[in-house]
PDB file of C-alpha atoms in Angstrom:
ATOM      1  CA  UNK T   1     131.465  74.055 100.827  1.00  0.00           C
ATOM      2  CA  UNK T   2     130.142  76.262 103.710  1.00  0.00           C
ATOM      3  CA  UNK T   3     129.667  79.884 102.436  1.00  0.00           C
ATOM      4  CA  UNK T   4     130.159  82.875 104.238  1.00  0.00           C
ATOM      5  CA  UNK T   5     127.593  83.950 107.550  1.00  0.00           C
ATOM      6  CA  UNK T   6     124.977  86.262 106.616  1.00  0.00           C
ATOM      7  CA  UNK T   7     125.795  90.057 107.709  1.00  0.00           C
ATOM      8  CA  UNK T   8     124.215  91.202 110.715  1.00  0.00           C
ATOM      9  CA  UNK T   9     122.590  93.974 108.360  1.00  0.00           C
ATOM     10  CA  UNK T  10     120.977  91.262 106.278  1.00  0.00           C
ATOM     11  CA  UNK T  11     119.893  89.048 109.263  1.00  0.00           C
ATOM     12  CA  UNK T  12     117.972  92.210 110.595  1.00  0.00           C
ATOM     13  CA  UNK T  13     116.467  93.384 107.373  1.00  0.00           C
ATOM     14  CA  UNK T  14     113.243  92.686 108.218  1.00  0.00           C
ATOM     15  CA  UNK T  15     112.922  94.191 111.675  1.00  0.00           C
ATOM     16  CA  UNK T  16     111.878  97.760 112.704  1.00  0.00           C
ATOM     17  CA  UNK T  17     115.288  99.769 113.506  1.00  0.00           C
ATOM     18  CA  UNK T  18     115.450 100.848 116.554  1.00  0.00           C
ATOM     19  CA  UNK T  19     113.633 104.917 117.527  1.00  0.00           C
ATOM     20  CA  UNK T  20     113.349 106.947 121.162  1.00  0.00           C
ATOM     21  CA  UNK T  21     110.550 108.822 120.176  1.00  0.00           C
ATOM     22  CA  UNK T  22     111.998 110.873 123.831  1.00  0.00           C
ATOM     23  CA  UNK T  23     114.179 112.558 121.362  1.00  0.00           C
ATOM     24  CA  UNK T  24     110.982 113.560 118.830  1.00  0.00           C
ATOM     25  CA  UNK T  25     109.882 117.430 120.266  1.00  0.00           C
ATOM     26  CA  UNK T  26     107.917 118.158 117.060  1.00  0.00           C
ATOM     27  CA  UNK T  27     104.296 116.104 118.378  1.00  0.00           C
ATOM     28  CA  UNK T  28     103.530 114.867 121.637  1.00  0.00           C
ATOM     29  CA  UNK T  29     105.255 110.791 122.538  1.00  0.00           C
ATOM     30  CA  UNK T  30     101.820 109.565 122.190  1.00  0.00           C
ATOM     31  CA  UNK T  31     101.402 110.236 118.249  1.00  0.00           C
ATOM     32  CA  UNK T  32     105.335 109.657 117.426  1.00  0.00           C
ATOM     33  CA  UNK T  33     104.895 106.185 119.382  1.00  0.00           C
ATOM     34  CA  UNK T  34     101.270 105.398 117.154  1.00  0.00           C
ATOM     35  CA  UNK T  35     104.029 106.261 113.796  1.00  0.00           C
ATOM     36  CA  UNK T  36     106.676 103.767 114.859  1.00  0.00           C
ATOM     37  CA  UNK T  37     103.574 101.033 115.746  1.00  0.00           C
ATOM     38  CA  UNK T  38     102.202 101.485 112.053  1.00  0.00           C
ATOM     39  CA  UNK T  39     105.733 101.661 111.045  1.00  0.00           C
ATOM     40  CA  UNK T  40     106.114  98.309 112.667  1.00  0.00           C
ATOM     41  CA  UNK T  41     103.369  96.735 112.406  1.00  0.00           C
ATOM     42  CA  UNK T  42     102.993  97.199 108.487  1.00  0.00           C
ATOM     43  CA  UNK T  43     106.644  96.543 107.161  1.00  0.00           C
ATOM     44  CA  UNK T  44     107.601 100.151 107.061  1.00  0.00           C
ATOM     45  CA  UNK T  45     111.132  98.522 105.247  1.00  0.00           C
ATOM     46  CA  UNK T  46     109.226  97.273 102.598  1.00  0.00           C
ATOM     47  CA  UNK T  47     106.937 100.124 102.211  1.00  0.00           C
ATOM     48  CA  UNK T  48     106.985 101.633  98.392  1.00  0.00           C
ATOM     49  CA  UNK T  49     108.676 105.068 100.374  1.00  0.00           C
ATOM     50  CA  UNK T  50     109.488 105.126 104.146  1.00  0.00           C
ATOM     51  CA  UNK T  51     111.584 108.651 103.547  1.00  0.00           C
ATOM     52  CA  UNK T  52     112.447 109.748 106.695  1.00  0.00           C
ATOM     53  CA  UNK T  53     110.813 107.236 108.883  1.00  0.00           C
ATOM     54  CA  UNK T  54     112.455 106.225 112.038  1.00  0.00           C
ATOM     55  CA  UNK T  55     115.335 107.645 110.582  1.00  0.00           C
ATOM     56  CA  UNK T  56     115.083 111.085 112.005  1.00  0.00           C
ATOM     57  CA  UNK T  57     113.593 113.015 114.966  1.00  0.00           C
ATOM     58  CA  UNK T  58     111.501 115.276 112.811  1.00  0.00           C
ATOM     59  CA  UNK T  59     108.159 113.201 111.812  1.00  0.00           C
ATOM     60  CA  UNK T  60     106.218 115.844 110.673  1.00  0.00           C
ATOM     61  CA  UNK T  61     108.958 115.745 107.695  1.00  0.00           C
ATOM     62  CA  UNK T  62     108.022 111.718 107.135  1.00  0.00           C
ATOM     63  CA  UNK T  63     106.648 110.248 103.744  1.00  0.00           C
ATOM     64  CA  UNK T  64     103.068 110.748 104.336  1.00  0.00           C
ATOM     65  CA  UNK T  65     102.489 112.974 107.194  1.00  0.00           C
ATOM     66  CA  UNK T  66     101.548 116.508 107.549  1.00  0.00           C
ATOM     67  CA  UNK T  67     101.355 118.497 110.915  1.00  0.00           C
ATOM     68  CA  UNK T  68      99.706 121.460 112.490  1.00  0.00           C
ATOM     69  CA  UNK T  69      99.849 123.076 115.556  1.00  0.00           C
ATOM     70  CA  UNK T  70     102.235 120.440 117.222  1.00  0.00           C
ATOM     71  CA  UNK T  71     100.082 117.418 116.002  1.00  0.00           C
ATOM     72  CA  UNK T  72      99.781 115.100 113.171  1.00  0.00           C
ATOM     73  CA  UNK T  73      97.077 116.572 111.133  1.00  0.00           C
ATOM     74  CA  UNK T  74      97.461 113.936 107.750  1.00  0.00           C
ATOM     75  CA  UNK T  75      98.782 110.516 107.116  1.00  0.00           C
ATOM     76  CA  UNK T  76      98.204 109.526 103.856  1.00  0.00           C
ATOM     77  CA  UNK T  77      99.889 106.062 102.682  1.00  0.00           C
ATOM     78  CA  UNK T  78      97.761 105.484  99.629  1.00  0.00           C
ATOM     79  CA  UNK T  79      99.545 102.530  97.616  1.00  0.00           C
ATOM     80  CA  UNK T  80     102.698 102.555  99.919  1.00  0.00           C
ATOM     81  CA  UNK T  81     102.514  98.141 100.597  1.00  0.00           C
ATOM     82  CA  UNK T  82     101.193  98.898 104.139  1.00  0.00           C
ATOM     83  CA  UNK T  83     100.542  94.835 104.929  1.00  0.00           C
ATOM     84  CA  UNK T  84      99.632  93.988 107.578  1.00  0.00           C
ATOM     85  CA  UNK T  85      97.167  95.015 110.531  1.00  0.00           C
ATOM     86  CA  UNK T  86      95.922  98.736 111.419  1.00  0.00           C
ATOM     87  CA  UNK T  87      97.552  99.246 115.158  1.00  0.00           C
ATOM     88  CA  UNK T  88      94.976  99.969 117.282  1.00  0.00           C
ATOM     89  CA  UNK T  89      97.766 103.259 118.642  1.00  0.00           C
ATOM     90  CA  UNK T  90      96.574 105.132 115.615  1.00  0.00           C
ATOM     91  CA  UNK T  91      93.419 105.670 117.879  1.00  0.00           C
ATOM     92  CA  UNK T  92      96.248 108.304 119.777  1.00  0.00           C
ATOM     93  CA  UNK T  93      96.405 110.724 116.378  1.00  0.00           C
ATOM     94  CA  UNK T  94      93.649 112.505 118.442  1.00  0.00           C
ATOM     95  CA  UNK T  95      93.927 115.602 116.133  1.00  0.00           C
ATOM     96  CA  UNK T  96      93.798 113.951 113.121  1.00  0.00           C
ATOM     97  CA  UNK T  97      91.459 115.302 110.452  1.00  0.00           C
ATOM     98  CA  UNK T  98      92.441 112.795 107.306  1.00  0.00           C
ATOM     99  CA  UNK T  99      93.572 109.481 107.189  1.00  0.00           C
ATOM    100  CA  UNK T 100      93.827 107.754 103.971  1.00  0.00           C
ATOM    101  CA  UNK T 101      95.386 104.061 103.855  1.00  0.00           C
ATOM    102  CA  UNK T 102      93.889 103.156 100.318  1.00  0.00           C
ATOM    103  CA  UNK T 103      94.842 100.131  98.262  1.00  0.00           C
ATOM    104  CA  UNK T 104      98.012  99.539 100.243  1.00  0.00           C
ATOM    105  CA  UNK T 105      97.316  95.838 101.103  1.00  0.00           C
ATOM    106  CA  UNK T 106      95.935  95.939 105.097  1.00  0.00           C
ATOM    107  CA  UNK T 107      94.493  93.287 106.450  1.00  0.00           C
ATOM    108  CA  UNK T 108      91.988  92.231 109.641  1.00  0.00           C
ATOM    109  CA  UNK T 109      89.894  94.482 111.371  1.00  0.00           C
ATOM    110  CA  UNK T 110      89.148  97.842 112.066  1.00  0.00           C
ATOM    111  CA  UNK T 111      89.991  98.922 115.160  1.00  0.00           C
ATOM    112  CA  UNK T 112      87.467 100.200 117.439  1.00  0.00           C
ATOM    113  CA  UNK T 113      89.887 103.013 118.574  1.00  0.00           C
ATOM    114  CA  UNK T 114      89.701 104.708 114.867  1.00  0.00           C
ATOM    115  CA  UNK T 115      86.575 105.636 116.711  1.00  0.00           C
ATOM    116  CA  UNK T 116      88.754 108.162 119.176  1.00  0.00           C
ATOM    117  CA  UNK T 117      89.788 110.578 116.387  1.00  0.00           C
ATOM    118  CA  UNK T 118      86.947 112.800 116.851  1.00  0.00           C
ATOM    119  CA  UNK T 119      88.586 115.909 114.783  1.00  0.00           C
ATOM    120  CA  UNK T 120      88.825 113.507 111.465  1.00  0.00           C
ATOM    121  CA  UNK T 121      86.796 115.215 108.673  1.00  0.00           C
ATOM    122  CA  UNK T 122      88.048 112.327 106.023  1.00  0.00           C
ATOM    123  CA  UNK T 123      88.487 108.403 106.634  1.00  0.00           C
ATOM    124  CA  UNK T 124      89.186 106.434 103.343  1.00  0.00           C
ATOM    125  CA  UNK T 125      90.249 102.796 103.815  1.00  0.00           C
ATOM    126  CA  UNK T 126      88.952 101.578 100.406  1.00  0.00           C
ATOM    127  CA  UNK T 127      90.811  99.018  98.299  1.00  0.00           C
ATOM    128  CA  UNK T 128      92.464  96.570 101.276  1.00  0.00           C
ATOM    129  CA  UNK T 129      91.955  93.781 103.039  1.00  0.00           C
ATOM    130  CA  UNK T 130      90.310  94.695 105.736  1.00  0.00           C
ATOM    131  CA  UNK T 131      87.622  91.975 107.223  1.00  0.00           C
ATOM    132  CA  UNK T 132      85.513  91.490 110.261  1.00  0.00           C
ATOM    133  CA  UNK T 133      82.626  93.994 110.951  1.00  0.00           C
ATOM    134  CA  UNK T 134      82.752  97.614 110.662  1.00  0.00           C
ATOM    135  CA  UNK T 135      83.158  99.545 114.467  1.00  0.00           C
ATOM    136  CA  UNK T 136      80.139 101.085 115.679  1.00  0.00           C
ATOM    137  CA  UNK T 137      82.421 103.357 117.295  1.00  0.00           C
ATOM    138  CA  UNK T 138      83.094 104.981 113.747  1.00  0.00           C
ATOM    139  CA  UNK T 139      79.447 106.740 114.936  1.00  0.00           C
ATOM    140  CA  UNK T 140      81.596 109.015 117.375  1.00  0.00           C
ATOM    141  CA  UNK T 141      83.586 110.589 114.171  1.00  0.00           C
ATOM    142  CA  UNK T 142      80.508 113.413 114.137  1.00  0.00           C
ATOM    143  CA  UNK T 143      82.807 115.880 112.329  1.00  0.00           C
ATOM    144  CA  UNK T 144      83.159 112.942 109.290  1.00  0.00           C
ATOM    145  CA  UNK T 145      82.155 114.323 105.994  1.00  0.00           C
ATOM    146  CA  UNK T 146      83.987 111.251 104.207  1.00  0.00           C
ATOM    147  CA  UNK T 147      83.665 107.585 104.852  1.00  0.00           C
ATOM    148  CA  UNK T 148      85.081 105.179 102.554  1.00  0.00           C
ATOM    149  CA  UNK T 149      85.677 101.497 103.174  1.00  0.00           C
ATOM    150  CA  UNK T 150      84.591 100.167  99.662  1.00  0.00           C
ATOM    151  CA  UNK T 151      86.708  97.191  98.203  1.00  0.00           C
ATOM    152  CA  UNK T 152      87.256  95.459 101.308  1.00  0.00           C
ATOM    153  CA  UNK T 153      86.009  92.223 102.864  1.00  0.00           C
ATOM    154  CA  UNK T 154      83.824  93.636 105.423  1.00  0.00           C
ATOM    155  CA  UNK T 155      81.000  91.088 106.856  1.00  0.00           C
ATOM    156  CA  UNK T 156      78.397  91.863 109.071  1.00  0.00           C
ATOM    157  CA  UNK T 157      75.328  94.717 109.352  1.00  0.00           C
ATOM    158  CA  UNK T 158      75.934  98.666 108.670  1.00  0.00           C
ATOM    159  CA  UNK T 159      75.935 100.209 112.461  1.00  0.00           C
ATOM    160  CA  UNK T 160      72.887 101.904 113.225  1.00  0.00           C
ATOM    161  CA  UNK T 161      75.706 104.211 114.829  1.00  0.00           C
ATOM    162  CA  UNK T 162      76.635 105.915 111.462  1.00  0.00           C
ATOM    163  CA  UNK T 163      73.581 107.591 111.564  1.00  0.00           C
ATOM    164  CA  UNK T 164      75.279 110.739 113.929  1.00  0.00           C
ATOM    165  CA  UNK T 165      77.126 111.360 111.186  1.00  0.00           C
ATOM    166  CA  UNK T 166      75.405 114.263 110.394  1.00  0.00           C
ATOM    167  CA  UNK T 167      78.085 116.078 108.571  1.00  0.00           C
ATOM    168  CA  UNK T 168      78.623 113.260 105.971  1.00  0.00           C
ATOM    169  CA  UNK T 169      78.965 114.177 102.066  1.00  0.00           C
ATOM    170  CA  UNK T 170      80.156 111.255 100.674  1.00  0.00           C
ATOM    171  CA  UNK T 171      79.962 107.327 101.771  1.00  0.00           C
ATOM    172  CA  UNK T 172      81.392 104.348 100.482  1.00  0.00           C
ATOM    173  CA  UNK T 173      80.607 101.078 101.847  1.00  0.00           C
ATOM    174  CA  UNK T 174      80.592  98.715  98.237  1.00  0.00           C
ATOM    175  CA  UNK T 175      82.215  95.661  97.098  1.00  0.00           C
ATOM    176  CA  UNK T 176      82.089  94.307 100.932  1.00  0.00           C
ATOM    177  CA  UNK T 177      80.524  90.806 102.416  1.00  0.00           C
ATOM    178  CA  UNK T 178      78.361  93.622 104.426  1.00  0.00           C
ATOM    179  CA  UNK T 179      74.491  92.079 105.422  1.00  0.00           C
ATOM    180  CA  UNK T 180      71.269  92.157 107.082  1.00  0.00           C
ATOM    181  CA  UNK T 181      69.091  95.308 106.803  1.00  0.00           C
ATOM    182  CA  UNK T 182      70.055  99.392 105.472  1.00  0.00           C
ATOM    183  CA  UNK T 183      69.761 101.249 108.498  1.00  0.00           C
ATOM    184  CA  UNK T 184      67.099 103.749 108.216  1.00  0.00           C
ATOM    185  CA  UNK T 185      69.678 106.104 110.333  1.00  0.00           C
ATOM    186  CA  UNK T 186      71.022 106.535 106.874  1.00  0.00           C
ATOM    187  CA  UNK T 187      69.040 109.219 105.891  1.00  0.00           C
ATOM    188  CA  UNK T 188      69.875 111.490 108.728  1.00  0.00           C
ATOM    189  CA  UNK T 189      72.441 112.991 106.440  1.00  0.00           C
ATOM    190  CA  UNK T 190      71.509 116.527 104.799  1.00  0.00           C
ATOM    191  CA  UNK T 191      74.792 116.859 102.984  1.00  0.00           C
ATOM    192  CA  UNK T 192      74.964 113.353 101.457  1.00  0.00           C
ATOM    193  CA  UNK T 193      75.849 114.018  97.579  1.00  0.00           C
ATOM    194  CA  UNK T 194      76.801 110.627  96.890  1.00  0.00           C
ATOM    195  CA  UNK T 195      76.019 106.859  98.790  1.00  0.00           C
ATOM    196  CA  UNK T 196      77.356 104.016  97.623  1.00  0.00           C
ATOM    197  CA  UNK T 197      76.067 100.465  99.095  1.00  0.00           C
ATOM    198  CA  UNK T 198      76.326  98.169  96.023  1.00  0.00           C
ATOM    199  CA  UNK T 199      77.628  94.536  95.927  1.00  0.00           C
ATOM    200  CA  UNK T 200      77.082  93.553  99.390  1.00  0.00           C
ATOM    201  CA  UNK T 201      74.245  91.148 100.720  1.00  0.00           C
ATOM    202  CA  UNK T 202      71.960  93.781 102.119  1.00  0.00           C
ATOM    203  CA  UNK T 203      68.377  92.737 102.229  1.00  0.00           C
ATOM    204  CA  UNK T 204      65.233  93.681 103.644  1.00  0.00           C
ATOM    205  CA  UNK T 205      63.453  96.708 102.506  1.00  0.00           C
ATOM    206  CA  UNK T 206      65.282 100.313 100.886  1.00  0.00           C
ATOM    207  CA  UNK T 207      64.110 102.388 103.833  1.00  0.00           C
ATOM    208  CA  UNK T 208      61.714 105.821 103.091  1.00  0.00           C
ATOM    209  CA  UNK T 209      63.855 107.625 105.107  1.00  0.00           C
ATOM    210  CA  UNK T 210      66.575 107.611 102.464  1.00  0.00           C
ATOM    211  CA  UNK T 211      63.942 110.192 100.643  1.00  0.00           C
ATOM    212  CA  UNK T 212      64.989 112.452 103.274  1.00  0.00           C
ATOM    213  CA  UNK T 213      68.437 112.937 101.706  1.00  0.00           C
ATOM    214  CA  UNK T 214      67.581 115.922  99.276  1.00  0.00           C
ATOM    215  CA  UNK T 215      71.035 116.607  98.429  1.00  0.00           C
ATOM    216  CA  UNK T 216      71.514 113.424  97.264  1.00  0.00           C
ATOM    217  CA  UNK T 217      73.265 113.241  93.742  1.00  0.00           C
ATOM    218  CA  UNK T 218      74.631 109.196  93.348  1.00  0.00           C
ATOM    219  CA  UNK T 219      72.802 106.420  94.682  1.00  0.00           C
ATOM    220  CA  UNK T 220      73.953 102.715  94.239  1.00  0.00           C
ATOM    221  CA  UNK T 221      72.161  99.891  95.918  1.00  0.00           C
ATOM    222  CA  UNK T 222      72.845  97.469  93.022  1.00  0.00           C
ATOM    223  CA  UNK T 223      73.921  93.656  93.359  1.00  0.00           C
ATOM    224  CA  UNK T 224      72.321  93.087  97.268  1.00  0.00           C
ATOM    225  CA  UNK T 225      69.049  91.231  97.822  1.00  0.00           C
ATOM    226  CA  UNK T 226      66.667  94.248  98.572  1.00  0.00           C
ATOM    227  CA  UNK T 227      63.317  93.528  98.202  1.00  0.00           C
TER     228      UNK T 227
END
């Protein structure tokens, strides 16, 4: 026997619904257009909680976003079963000042246009599956007081290039694949209260300049191959 067709609301389950992001007048098209590319590009339908999401014209009022001033200020998905890639059209939240996409299940790179949010004070991408090397363009963030891509597969050097991150309290970089030498840029960081570079292959020598960080309150450089 030959059952029934599948509905046409079953057959499109798994693609992103339709959204004119013409009709959105709370941000400008530019940031409502980066939403509906994360959306898409993540399985908003299977996210934990997509309230809201492509399903009305006020995104400010989404699951995970919080505006100011006619912009997209937050977007915090933490544990929300984001899978998939980070859209590169995130790089258009240009007045962001937190994004935090922890332990949601991304995977592949980081892309180099995270590197345009110059107004982000907090980055956390800790606890995916991100892999590839990290963007030296993450050195233009110079407002960054929080950088945390710990639990990730990561492979590759640290970027001299995080060293104009003057403003930075707190970084994460452990449990990565990261290698090669710690950049002595590293201790160009006054406010640094906490550094975390454990289980990674660094090697090479701990740098003097990391004396330099006076502030300093947690230091982990456990499980490399320093010498």
């Amino acid at each position: 026997l030959v059952g029934p067709a599948p509905s046409a609301a079953k057959v499109g389950a798994s693609q992103t619904p339709p959204f004119d992001c013409a009709t959105v007048t709370q941000i400008p098209p530019a940031e409502c257009e980066a939403l509906v590319a994360l959306y898409a590009n993540t399985g908003g339908l299977n996210w934990r909680d997509d309230t809201g999401w492509l399903q009305t014209d006020t995104p400010c009022s989404w699951f995970g976003i919080t505006c100011d001033a006619d912009h997209v200020s937050h977007l915090e998905m933490d544990q929300n079963r984001l899978l998939g890639p980070i859209p590169p059209e995130l790089g258009n939240l240009t007045e962001l000042s937190v994004l935090s996409l922890t332990f949601t299940g991304l995977a592949g790179e980081i892309p180099a246009q995270i590197g345009n949010l110059t107004y982000l004070l907090e980055l956390n991408l800790s606890g995916d599956l991100l892999s590839g090397p990290i963007p030296p363009e993450l050195g233009n963030l110079t407002d960054l007081q929080l950088l945390s891509l710990s639990n990730n597969q990561l492979s590759g050097p640290i970027p001299t290039d995080l060293g104009r991150l003057v403003m930075m309290s707190y970084l994460d970089l452990s449990n990565n694949q990261l290698t090669g030498p710690i950049p002595p840029e590293l201790g160009n960081f006054p406010a640094l209260w906490i550094a975390r570079l454990n289980d990674n292959q660094l090697s090479g020598l701990i740098p003097q300049q990391l004396g330099q960080l006076t502030n300093l309150c947690d230091l982990d450089l456990s499980d490399n191959q320093l010498t």
